[in-house]
Coordinates of C-alpha atoms in Angstrom, one line a residue:
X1 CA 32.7 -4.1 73.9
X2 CA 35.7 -4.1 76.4
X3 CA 33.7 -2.5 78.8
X4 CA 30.3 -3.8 77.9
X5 CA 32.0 -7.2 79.2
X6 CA 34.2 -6.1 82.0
X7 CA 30.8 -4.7 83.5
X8 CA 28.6 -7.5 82.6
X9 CA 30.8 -9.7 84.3
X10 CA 31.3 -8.1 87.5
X11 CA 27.3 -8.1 87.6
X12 CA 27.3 -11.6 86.9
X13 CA 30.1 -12.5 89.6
X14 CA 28.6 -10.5 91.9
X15 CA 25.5 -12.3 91.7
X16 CA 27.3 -15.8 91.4
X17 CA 30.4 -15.2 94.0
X18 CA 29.3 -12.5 96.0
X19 CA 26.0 -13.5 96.7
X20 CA 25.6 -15.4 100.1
X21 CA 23.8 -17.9 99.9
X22 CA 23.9 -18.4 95.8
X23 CA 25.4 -22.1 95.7
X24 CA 22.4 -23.1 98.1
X25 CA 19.8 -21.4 95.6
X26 CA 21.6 -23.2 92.7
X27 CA 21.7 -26.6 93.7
X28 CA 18.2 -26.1 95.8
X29 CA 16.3 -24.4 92.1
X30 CA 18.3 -26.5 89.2
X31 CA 18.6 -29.7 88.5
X32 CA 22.7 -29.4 89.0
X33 CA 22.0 -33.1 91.4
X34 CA 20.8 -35.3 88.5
X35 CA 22.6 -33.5 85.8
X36 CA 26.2 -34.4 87.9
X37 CA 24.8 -38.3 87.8
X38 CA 24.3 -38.3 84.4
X39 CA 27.1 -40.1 82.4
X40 CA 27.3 -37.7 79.2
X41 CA 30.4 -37.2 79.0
X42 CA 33.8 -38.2 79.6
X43 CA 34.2 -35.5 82.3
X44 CA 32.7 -35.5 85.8
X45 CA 30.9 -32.4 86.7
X46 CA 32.9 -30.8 88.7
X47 CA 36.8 -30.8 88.4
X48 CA 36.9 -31.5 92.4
X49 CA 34.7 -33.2 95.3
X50 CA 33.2 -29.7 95.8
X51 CA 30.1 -28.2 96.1
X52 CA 31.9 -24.6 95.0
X53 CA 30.6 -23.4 91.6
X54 CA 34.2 -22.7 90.6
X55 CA 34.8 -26.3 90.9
X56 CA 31.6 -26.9 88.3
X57 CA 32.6 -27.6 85.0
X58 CA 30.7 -25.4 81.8
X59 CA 28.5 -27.5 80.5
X60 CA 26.5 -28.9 83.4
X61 CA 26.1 -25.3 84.6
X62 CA 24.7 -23.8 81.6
X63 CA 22.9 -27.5 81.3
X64 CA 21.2 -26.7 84.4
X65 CA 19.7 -23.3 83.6
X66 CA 19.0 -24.4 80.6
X67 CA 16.9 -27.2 82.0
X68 CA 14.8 -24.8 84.5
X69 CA 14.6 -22.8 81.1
X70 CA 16.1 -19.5 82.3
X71 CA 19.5 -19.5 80.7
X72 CA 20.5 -17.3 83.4
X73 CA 24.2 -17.4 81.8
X74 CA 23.3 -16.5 78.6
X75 CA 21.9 -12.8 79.7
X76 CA 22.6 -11.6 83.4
X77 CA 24.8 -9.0 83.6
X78 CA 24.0 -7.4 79.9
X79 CA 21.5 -5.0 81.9
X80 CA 23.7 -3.7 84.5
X81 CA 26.3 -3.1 81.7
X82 CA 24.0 -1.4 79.2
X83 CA 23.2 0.9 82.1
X84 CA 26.5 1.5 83.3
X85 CA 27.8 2.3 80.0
X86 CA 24.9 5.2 79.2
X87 CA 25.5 6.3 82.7
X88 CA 29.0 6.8 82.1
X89 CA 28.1 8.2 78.5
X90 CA 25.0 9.5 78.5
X91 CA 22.8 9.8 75.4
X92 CA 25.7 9.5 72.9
X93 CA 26.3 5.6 74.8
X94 CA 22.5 4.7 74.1
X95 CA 23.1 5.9 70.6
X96 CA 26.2 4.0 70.2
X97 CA 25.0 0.6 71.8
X98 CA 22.0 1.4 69.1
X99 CA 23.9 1.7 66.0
X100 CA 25.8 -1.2 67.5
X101 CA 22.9 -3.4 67.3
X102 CA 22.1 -2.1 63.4
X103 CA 25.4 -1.7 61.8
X104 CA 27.8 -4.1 63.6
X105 CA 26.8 -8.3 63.0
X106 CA 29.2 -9.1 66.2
X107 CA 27.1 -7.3 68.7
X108 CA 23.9 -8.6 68.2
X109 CA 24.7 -12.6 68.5
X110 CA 26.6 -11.1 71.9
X111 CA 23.1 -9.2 73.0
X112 CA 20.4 -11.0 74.4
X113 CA 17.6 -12.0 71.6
X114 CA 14.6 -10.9 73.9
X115 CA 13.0 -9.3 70.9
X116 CA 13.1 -12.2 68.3
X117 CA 12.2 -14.7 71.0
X118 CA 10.0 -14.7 74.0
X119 CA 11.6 -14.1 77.2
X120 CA 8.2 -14.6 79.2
X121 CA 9.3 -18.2 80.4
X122 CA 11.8 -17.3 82.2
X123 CA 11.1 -15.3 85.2
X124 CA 7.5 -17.4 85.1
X125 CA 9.5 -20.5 85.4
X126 CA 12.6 -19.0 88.1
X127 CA 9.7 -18.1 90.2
X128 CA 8.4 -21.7 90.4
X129 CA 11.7 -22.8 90.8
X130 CA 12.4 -20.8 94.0
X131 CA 10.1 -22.6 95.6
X132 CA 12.3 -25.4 95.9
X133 CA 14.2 -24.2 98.4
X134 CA 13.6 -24.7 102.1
X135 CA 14.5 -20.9 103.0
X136 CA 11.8 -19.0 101.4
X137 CA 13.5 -15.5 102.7
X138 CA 16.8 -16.5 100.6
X139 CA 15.0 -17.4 97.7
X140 CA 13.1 -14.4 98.1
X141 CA 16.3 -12.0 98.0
X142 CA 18.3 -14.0 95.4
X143 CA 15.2 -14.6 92.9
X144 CA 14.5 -10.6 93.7
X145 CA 18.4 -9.7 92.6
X146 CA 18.0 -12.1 88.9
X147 CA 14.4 -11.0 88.2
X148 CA 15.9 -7.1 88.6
X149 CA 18.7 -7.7 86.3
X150 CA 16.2 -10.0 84.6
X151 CA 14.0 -6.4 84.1
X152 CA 17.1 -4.3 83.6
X153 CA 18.1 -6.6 80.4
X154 CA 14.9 -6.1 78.8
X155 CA 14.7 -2.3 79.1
X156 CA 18.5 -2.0 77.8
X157 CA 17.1 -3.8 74.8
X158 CA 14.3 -2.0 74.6
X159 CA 16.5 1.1 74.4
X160 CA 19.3 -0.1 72.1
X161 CA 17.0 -2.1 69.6
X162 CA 13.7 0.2 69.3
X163 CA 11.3 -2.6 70.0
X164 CA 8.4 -2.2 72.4
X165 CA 7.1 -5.5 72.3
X166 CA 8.9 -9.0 73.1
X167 CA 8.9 -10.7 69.6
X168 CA 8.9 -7.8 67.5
X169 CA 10.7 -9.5 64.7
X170 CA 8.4 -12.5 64.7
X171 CA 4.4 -11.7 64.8
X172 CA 3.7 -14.8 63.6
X173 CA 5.4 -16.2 67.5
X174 CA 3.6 -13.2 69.1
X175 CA 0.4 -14.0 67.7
X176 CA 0.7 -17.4 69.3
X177 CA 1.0 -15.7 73.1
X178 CA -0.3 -12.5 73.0
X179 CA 0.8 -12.0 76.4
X180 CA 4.3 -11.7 75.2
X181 CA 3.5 -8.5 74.0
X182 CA 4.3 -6.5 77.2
X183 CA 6.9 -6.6 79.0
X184 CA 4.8 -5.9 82.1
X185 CA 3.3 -9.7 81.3
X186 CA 6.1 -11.2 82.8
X187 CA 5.7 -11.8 86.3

């Protein structure tokens, strides 16, 4: 797990901090604006006048993906670390990171859910949402970077779980959108 999350979060920090141009696609593609103006809480949204996403506080972050319904926070960087791990491992990692997701109840609530849910929203819905901002050429190569993690997280799970379709563990949810199925269906 140590370096499951040491690797997932230098994906997601490099995508987040070492992305130029990232706080421009943020506040151009969520709804980060009207979710600061809302009086929810007893908390501003930010901890400083700042348009840094360090200065952001939690909840109107994950609020905002959550509103564009991509809950980027919730999976990027679990790809790039699944892979990095069987890289470094080879076929005893993948084997591991499986019996991981049979035997061991901690890792699976800490795995994307891709296979009990349907991920098919999201990269529908982030590729709406680039549109939104003005430079089509940035949202182009930072919308390209989350829908290849986006891709590389749904293979890892593929891998470590055994499923071939989205929504394996519910049929009566892939019955309802058949297009779920494959995970070709998601662009």
């Amino acid at each position: 797990m140590e370096e499951l999350s040491r690797d997932a979060m230098a994906a997601y920090r490099d995508l987040v901090y070492g992305t130029e141009g990232f706080v421009e696609y943020f506040r151009a593609t969520t709804p980060i604006g009207e979710i600061a103006e809302l009086n929810i809480g007893s908390r501003p949204a930010s901890r400083k006048k700042s348009d840094a996403i360090e200065d952001l506080r939690a909840i109107p972050w994950v609020f905002s993906w959550a509103q564009c319904r991509v809950m980027l926070p919730g999976w990027y960087g679990f790809g790039a670390a699944a892979g990095a791990f069987v890289e470094r491992r080879g076929p005893e990692g993948r084997a591991l990171l499986a019996r991981m997701w049979r035997e061991w109840p901690f890792f699976r609530p800490c795995s994307p859910t891709w296979t009990c849910c349907s991920p098919r929203p999201t990269c529908r819905w982030l590729a709406r949402y680039k549109e939104l901002l003005a430079d089509a050429s940035l949202a182009d190569r930072i919308f390209g970077r989350i829908h290849g993690e986006f891709e590389a997280t749904t293979k890892a799970l593929f891998e470590i779980t055994g499923a071939t379709t989205f929504l394996a563990s519910n049929p009566a949810a892939r019955a309802l959108d058949p297009q779920t199925a494959s995970p070709t269906s998601i662009r």
